[in-house]
Structure formats: structure tokens, C-alpha cells
Coordinates of C-alpha atoms in Angstrom, one line a residue:
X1 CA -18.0 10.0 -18.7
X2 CA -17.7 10.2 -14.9
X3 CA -20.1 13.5 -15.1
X4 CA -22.4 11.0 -16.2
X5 CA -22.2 8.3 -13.2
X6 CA -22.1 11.8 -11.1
X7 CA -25.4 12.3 -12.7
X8 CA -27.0 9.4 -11.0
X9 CA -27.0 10.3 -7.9
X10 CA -29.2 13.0 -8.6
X11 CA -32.1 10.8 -8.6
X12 CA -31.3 10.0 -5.2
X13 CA -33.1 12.3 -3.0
X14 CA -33.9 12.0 0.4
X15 CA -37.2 11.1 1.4
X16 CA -36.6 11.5 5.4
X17 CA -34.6 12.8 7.7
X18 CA -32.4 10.1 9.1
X19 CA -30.9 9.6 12.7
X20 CA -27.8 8.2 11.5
X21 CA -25.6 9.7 8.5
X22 CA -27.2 8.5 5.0
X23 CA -25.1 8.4 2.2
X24 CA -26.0 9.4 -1.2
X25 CA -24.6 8.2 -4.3
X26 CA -22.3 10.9 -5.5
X27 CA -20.9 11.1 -1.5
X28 CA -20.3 7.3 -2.1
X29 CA -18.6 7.6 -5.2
X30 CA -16.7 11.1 -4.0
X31 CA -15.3 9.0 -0.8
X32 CA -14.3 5.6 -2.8
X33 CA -12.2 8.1 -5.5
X34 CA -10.7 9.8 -2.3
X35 CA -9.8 6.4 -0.5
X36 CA -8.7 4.1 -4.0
X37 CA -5.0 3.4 -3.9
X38 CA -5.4 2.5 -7.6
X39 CA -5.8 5.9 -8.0
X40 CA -3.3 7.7 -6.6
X41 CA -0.8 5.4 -8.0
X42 CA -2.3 6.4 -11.9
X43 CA -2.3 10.0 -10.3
X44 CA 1.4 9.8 -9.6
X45 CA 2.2 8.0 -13.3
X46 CA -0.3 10.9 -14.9
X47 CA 1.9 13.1 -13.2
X48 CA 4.9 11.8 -14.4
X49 CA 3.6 11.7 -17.4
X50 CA 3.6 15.5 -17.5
X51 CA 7.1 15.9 -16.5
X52 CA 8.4 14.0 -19.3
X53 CA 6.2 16.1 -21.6
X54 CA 7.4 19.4 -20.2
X55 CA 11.0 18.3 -19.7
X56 CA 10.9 17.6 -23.8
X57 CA 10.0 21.4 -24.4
X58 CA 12.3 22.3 -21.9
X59 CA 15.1 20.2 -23.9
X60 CA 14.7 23.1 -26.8
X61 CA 16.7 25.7 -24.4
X62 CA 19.9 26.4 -24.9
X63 CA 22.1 24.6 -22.1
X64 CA 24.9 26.4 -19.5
X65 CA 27.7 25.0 -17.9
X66 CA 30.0 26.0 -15.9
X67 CA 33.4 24.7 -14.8
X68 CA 36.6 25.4 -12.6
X69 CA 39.9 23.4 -12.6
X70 CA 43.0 23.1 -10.8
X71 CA 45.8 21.2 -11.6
X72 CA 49.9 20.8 -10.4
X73 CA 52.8 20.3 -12.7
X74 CA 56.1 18.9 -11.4
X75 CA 59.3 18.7 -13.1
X76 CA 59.0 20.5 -16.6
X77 CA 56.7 23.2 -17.1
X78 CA 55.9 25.5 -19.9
X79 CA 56.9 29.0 -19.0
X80 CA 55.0 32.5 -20.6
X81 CA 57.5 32.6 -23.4
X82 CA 56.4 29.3 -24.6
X83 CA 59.3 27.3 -23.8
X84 CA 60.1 24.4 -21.2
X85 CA 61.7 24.8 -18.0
X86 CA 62.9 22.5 -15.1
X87 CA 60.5 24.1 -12.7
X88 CA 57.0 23.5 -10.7
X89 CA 53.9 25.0 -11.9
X90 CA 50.3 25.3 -10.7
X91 CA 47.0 26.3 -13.2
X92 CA 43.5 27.5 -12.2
X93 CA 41.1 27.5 -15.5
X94 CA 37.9 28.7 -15.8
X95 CA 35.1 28.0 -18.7
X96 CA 31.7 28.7 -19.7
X97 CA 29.8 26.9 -22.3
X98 CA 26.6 26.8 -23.7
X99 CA 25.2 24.7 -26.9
X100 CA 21.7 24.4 -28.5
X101 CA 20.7 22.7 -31.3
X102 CA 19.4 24.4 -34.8
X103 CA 18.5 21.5 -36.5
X104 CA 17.7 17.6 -35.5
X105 CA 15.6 16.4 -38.1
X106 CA 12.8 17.5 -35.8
X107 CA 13.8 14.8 -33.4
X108 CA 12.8 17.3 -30.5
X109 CA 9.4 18.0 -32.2
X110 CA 8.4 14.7 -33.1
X111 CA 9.5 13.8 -29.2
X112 CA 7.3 16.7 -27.3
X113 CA 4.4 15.3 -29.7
X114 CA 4.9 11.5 -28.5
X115 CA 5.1 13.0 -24.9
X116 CA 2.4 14.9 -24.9
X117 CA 0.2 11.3 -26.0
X118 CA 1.6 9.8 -23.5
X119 CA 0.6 12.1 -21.2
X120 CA -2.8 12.6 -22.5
X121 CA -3.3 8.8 -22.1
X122 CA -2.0 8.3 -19.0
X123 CA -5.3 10.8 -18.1
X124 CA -7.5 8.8 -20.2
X125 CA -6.5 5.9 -18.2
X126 CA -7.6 7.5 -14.7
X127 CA -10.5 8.5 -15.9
X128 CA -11.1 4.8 -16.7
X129 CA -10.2 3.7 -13.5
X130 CA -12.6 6.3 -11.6
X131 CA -15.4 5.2 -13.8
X132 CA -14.9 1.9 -12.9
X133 CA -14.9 2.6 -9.1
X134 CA -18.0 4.8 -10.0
X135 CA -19.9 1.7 -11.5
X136 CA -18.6 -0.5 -8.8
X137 CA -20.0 1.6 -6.0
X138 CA -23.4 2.4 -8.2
X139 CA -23.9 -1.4 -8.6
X140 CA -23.0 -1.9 -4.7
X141 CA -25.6 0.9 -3.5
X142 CA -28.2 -0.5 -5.7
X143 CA -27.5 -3.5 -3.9
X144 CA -27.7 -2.4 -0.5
X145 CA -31.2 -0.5 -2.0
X146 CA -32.6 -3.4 -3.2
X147 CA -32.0 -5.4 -0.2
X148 CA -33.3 -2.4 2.0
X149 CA -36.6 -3.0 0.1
X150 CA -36.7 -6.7 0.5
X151 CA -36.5 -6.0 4.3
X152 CA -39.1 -3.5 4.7
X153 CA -41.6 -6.2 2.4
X154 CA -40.3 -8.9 4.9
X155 CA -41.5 -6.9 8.3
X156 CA -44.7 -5.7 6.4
X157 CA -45.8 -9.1 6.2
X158 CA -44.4 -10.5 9.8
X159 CA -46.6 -7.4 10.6
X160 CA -49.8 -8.6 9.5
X161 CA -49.1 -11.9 10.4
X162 CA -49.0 -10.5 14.0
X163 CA -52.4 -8.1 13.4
X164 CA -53.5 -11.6 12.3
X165 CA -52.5 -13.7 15.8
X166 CA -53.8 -10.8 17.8
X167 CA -56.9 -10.4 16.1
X168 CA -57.6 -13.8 16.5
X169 CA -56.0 -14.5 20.0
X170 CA -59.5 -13.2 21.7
X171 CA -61.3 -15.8 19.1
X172 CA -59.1 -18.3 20.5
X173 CA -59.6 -17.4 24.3
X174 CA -63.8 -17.2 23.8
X175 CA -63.7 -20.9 22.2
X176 CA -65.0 -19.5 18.7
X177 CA -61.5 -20.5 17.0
X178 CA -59.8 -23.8 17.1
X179 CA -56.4 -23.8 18.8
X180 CA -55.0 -25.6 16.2
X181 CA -55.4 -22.8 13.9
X182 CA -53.4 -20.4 15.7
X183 CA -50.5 -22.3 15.8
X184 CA -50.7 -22.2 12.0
X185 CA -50.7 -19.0 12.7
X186 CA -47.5 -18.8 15.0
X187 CA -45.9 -21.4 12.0
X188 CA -46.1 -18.7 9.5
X189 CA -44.6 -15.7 11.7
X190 CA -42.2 -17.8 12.5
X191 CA -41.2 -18.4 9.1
X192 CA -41.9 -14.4 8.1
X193 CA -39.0 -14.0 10.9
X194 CA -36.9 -16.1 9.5
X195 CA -37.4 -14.8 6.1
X196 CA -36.5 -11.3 7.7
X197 CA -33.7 -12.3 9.7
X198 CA -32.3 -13.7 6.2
X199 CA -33.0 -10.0 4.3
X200 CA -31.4 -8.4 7.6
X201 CA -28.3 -10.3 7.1
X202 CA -28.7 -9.9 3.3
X203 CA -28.4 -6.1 3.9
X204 CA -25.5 -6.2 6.4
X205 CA -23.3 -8.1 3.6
X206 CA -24.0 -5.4 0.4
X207 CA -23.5 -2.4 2.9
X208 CA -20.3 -4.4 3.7
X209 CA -19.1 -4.8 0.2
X210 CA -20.1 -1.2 -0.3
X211 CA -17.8 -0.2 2.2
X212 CA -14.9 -2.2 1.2
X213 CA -15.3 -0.7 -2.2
X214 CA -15.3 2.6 -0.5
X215 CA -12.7 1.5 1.4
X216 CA -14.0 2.8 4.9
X217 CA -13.8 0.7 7.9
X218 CA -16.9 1.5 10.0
X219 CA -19.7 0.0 8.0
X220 CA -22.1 -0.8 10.6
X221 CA -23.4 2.8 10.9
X222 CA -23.3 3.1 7.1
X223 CA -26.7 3.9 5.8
X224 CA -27.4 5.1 2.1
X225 CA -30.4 7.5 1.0
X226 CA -33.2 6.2 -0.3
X227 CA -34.3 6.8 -3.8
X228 CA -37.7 8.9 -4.1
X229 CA -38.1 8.4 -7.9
X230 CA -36.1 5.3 -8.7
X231 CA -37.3 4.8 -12.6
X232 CA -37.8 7.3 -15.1
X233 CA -40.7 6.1 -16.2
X234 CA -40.3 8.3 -19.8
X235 CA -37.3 7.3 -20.2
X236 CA -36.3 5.4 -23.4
X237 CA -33.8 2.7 -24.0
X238 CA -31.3 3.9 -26.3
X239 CA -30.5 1.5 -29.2
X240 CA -27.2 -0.5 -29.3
X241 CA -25.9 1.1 -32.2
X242 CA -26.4 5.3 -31.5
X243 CA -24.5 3.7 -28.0
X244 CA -22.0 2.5 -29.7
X245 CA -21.3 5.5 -31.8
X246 CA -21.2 7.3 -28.7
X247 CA -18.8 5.3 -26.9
X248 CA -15.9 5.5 -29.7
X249 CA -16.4 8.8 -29.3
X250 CA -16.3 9.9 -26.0
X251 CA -15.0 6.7 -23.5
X252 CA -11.6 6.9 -21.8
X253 CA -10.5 3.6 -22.7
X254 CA -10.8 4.4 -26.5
X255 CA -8.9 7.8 -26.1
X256 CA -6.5 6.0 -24.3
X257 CA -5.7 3.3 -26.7
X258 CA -5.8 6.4 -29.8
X259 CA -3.2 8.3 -27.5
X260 CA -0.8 5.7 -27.5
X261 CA -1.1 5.1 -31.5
X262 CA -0.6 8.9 -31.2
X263 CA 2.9 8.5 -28.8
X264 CA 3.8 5.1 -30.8
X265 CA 3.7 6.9 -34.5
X266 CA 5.7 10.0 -33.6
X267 CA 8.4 8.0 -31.8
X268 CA 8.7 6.1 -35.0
X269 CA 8.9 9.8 -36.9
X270 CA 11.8 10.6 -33.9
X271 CA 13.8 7.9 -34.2
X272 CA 13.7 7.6 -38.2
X273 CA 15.2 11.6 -37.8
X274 CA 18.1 10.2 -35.9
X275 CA 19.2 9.5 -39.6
X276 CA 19.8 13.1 -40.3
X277 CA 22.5 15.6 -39.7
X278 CA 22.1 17.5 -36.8
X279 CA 23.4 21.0 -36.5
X280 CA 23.9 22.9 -33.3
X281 CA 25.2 26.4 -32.2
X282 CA 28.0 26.3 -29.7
X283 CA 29.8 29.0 -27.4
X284 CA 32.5 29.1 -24.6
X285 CA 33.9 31.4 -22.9
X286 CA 37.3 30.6 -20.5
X287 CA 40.3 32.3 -18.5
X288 CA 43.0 30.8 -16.0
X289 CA 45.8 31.5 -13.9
X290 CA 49.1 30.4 -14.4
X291 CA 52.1 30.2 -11.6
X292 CA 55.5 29.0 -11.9
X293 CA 58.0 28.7 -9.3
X294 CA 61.0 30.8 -9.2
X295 CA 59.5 32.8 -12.1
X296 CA 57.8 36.7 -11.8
X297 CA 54.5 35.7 -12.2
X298 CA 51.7 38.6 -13.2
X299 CA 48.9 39.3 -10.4
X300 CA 45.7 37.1 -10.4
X301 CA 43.6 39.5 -11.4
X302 CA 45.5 40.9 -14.0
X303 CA 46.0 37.5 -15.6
X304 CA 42.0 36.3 -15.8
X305 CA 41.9 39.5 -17.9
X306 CA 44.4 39.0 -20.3
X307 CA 43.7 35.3 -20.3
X308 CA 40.2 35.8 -21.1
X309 CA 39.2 33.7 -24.6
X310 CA 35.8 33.4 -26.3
X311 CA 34.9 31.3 -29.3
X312 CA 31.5 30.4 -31.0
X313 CA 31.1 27.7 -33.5
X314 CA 28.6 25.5 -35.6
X315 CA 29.0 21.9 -35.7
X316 CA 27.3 19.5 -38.3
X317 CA 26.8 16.0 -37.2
X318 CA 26.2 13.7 -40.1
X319 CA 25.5 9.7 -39.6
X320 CA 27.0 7.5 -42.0
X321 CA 27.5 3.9 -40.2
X322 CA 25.6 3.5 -36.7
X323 CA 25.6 -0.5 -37.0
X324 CA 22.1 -0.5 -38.1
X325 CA 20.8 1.0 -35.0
X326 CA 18.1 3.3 -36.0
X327 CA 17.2 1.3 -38.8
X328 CA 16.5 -1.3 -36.5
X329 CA 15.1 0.9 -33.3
X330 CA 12.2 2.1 -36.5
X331 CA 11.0 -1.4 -37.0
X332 CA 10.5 -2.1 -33.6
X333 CA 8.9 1.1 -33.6
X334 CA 7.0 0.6 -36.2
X335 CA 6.0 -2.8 -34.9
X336 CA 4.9 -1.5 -31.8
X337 CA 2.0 1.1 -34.0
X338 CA 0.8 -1.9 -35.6
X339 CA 0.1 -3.3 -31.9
X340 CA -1.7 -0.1 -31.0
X341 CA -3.8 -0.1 -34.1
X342 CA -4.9 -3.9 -33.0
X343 CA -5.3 -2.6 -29.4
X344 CA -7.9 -0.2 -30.8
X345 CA -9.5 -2.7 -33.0
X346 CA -9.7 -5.0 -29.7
X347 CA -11.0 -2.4 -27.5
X348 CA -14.2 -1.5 -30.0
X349 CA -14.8 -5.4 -30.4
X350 CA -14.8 -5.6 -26.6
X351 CA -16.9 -2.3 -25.9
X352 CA -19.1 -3.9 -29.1
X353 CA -19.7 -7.1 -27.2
X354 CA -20.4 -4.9 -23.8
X355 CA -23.0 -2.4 -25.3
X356 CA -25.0 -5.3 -26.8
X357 CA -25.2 -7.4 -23.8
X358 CA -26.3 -4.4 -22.0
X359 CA -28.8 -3.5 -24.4
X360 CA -30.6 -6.5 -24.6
X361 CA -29.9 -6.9 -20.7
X362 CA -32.0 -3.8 -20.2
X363 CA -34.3 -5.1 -22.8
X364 CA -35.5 -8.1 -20.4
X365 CA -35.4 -6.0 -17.4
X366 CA -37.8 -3.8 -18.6
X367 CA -40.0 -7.1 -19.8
X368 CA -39.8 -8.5 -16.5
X369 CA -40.2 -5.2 -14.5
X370 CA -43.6 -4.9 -16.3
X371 CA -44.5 -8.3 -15.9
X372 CA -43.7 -8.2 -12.4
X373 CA -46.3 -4.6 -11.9
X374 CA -49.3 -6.7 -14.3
X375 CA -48.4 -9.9 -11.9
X376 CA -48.8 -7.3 -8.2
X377 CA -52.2 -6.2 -9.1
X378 CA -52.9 -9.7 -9.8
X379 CA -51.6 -11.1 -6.7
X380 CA -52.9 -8.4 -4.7
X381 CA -56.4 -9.0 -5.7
X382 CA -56.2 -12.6 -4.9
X383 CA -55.0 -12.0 -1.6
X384 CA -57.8 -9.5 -1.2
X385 CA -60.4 -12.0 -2.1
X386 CA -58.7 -14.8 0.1
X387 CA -58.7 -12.4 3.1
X388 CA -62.1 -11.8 2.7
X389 CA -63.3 -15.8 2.7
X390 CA -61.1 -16.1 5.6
X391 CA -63.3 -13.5 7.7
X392 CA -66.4 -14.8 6.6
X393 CA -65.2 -18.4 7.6
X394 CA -65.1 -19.8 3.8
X395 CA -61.4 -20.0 4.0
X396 CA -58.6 -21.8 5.5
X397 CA -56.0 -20.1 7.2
X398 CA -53.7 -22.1 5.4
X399 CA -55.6 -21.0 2.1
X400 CA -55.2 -17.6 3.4
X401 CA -51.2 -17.6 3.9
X402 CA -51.0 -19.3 0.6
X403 CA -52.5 -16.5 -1.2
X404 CA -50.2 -14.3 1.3
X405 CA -47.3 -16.1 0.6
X406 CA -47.9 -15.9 -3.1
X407 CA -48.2 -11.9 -2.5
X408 CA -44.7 -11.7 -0.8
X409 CA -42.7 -13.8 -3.4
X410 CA -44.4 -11.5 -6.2
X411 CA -43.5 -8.5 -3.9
X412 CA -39.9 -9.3 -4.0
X413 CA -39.9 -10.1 -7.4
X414 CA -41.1 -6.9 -8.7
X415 CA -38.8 -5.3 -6.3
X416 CA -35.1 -7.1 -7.8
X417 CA -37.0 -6.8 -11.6
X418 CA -37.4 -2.5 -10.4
X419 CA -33.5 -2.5 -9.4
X420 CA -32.2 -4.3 -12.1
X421 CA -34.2 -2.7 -14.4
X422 CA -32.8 0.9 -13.1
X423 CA -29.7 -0.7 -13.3
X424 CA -29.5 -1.9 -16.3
X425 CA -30.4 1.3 -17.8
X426 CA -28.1 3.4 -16.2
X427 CA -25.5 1.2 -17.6
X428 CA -26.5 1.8 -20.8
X429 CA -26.5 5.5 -20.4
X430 CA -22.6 5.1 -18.8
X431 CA -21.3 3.1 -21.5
X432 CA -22.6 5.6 -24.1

């Protein structure tokens, strides 16, 4: 999945060199993964996670123990011969033990399995989060593209407008123009600066909200690369269905949800095995050192030697009456699968919903992007011919900025029908 979104910013390719740093799309997304404290804190739980897994293998060794004691007797003590004596004594004990377990009723088992889901989902879910961030910042940069292009339209046409006022300036000056005309002429520039002031400040705000998503502070000298082929123009729309069969395939938020159904159904199988005997392997191994006062007392040394004991055993622990724990701590278990199970049921209704919407989203953008090419030419002709009455004198200049004006609003039109149209596809192909 996040290979895919990676994949879009391939299509972003320089067209210039820029005097400032110009961010492509995969930089954008690589930055906002690096920065996003949602992130780290699922990296922290994924690793986790992983303990608890590998701590549940590691719960198969055998365990070791060690321990030391001292203690003090007063008043009656038993001597070496076995028998009581008004005297003070003192003991130093040593002990080694070790115990692992034969059989559990594959507790253990059944609990590295349930571990290992919950492991494996906690991954899902970051992958879910970074493709999230990854759509956010795609739908940001289209943004700031989009509004990049609106710009450029809006000081094309303050541009002519100007050619326009110079042009006719001399006219103006020779008495062959009416004044009044070029201040019809000044109106209109005025209101092309206006209309570019208003992109300017559209552009500042989507390069902000990209860098908030980004979360970088310095957003007034970000700049993004522009596309060079923006639409694939042999592409195909991929129907809602083959999407679909994609997504329950292959999206994180569907592993994740199949994970925990995974984790949920072995803990039931771990806690129903808390109703078998359980058999484990014990050994220990101990010495000590005994002193009484008043008494001949053998050497340290010599008396962890002969002290010295060793004993292995097997010990079978069988469940008869546990106040109805387990049986109990299995239907809550149990009740917690069923939620799963309806989790995943949810989560395919909800990616269902999704994948239509999109497709029938991208379905009227590629309608409109088409109608907005056919209605271009169209516009572009008239304007052609309305320019051409205006320098043979047949036309207004107010007939003339009409035509113009109609040109412009077409312009940007075609340009937010191109971006949402790329966008809308590219969602498609994400979701799949």
C-alpha cells in the first residue's frame, strides 16, 4: 500500500531548475513520516508489541534461581546428633533451582500464537497511519499544484490586459481612442490584480496546510515540483468491484482487524487450556553451614561438601474447583472474537462505501475534465474572434473583456476539473 502512494510521486518530475528548494512528492511524504508524532508513538506500541511476542517464546526455557540465607537461633538449638540443646546457633543455606514445564495444555503455544497477532497488527496499524499521512500530504500538494496553476492563468491574463493598455496608450495620446475606453481598460487590470492577489494568497494557505501536515515550520520558502505529465491520459478507471477485491486483500486496516480475530481466538484456545493438568520438571540443588556455640563445629568448607543435597521431581497440577474462573475468563473471550468478527464485517462495509464513492467520484471528474478541454477550444476561439473585431474597430472593449473574462473562468475550470480528476484517480488506485 504505501509503495503505491510512493509511486505517485514519480509522475512528478521537474520541469526547471528552481532557485529555491522544490519539493517533490515522495520528499513530502518521506519528511511528514519522519516528523509525525502519531507515528512514533505506534512505532513504540509495534515495538512493544514484539517484546511481548518474544518474551512468550522465551517463557518455554527452563527457569534458574538462585538463593543465599542466613539466619540466628537463640535459646534451643538442634545440635549435629539431632537432638536439642540450650545453646546459640547460626545457619548459612545455599539453593539452586530450576523448573520448566512439560505440559500446559498448550497454554504457552496457543499464547506465542495470540502474541505474534498482536504483534503483526500492531504493524498493520502503522502502516495505516503512514498511508493516511501519505494521502493527506498527496491531497495537500495537489492543492498547492492546483492553486500554483490558478496563479500563473491569473498573471497571464493581467499580462495581456497590460500588452492591451500599452498598445493602446499611444492611440489614446494621438486622439484616435476615446479616453474613456482606457479606463475600461485600467477597470479590468485592476480587477485581474485583484483576482491574482486572491490566487496568491490562495497559494500561501495550501503550502501552509502542507507544511503543517509535514509538520515543518518554515513554510514560506516551501516550494513543491511541478508536475510535467500530470494525467495518464491511457489510463483506465478501474471498476468498483476488481477495487474492492483488491482492498480485502491487500489494505492494512483489514489485516489489522483479521490479526486481532487471529490474537482474540487463540487467547480463547489459552485460557480454555487453563482447564488441564499441567506437568512440569523440577530440580534443586542446596548446601549450608551450620555453627553452634560451645560445640566443635566442622570447617566451612568441609561442611558445604557434606551438606551438599540434590533432588529432581515431576509435579502434576490438576484443576478441580477454580470458582468458575476460566470458565468465565472463555466467554468473555469468546465474546470478545465475536466483536472482532463484527469489526471485520464493519471495516469491509466502510471500505465498500469508500471505494464506491470514489469510483463514481472519478467517474464525474473525468466527465467534467473532458467537458472542461471541449469547452477551452470553444472559449478560446471566441475570444479569438472577439480580439479580432476589437482591432478592426467592430467591437467593444467591454465585448472584448467579456469574451476574455469568459476565457479565464473556463481556464480555471479546466484546471480544478485536471486536478481533481488526477486526484480522484490516484485515490482509486491507493484504495485498491
Amino acid at each position: 500500500m504505501i509503495k503505491k502512494i510512493i509511486l505517485i510521486g514519480l509522475i512528478f518530475l521537474p520541469l526547471t531548475s528552481f532557485a529555491q528548494k522544490a519539493w517533490t512528492l515522495e520528499q513530502c511524504v518521506d519528511t511528514a513520516w519522519n516528523n509525525n508524532l502519531k507515528i512514533r508513538q505506534q512505532q513504540n506500541t509495534s515495538q512493544n508489541r514484539e517484546i511481548n511476542y518474544r518474551q512468550a517464546r522465551l517463557n518455554l526455557l527452563p527457569n534458574l534461581n538462585g538463593s543465599i540465607g542466613q539466619s540466628f537461633m537463640f535459646g534451643r538449638s538442634l545440635t549435629a546428633a539431632n537432638t536439642y540443646a540450650s545453646s546459640n546457633s547460626k545457619q548459612t543455606s545455599f539453593n539452586l533451582s530450576s523448573n520448566v514445564t512439560l505440559f500446559d495444555g498448550l497454554r504457552m503455544k496457543y499464547n506465542i500464537d495470540a502474541r505474534k497477532a498482536d504483534w503483526m497488527a500492531s504493524k498493520a496499524d502503522l502502516e495505516k497511519i503512514r498511508t493516511d499521512i501519505a494521502l493527506s500530504v498527496a491531497t495537500a500538494y495537489m492543492q498547492v499544484l492546483l492553486n500554483k496553476e490558478l496563479l500563473q492563468i491569473a498573471n497571464d491574463q493581467l499580462a495581456l490586459t497590460k500588452t492591451k493598455i500599452e498598445q493602446r496608450q499611444a492611440l489614446v495620446s494621438n486622439g484616435k481612442m476615446a479616453e474613456g475606453e482606457m479606463y475600461e481598460l485600467q477597470a479590468q487590470a485592476a480587477k485581474e490584480e485583484l483576482s491574482r492577489t486572491q490566487n496568491e494568497n490562495a497559494l500561501k494557505l495550501s503550502l501552509l496546510d502542507l507544511a503543517q501536515i509535514m509538520e515543518i515550520d518554515n513554510f514560506e520558502q516551501l516550494d513543491v515540483v511541478i508536475p510535467e505529465n500530470l494525467i495518464d491520459k491511457n489510463a483506465m478507471i478501474l471498476s468498483a468491484q476488481s477495487i474492492y477485491e483488491s482492498a480485502i486483500t491487500h489494505r492494512p486496516e483489514i489485516k489489522s482487524a483479521e490479526y486481532r480475530l487471529l490474537s482474540g481466538s487463540k487467547d480463547v484456545l489459552a485460557t480454555k487450556a487453563e482447564l488441564y493438568p499441567s506437568l512440569s520438571l523440577g530440580a534443586n540443588s542446596g548446601t549450608g553451614y551450620y555453627n553452634m556455640s560451645r560445640a566443635s563445629n566442622d570447617a566451612f568448607g568441609k561442611q558445604l561438601k557434606n551438606n551438599l543435597t540434590t533432588s529432581v521431581g515431576l509435579t502434576l497440577s490438576i484443576p478441580i474447583f477454580n470458582k468458575f474462573d476460566v470458565q468465565n475468563r472463555v466467554k468473555i473471550a469468546q465474546n470478545s472474537v465475536e466483536n472482532s468478527k463484527l469489526d471485520i464485517q464493519n471495516t469491509k462495509l466502510d471500505m465498500k462505501k469508500s471505494i464506491q464513492q470514489a469510483y463514481y467520484n472519478a467517474l464525474a471528474a473525468q466527465s467534467r475534465w473532458e467537458a472542461a478541454q471541449k469547452s477551452e477550444i470553444a472559449s478560446q476561439e471566441a475570444y479569438r474572434f472577439a480580439n479580432q473585431k476589437y482591432e478592426a474597430g467592430r467591437a467593444s472593449v467591454y465585448e472584448l473583456y467579456q469574451a476574455k473574462s469568459n476565457l479565464t473562468q473556463v481556464l480555471s475550470e479546466k484546471t480544478q476539473a485536471k486536478y481533481e480528476y488526477a486526484f480522484r484517480v490516484k485515490i482509486l488506485e491507493l484504495l485498491k
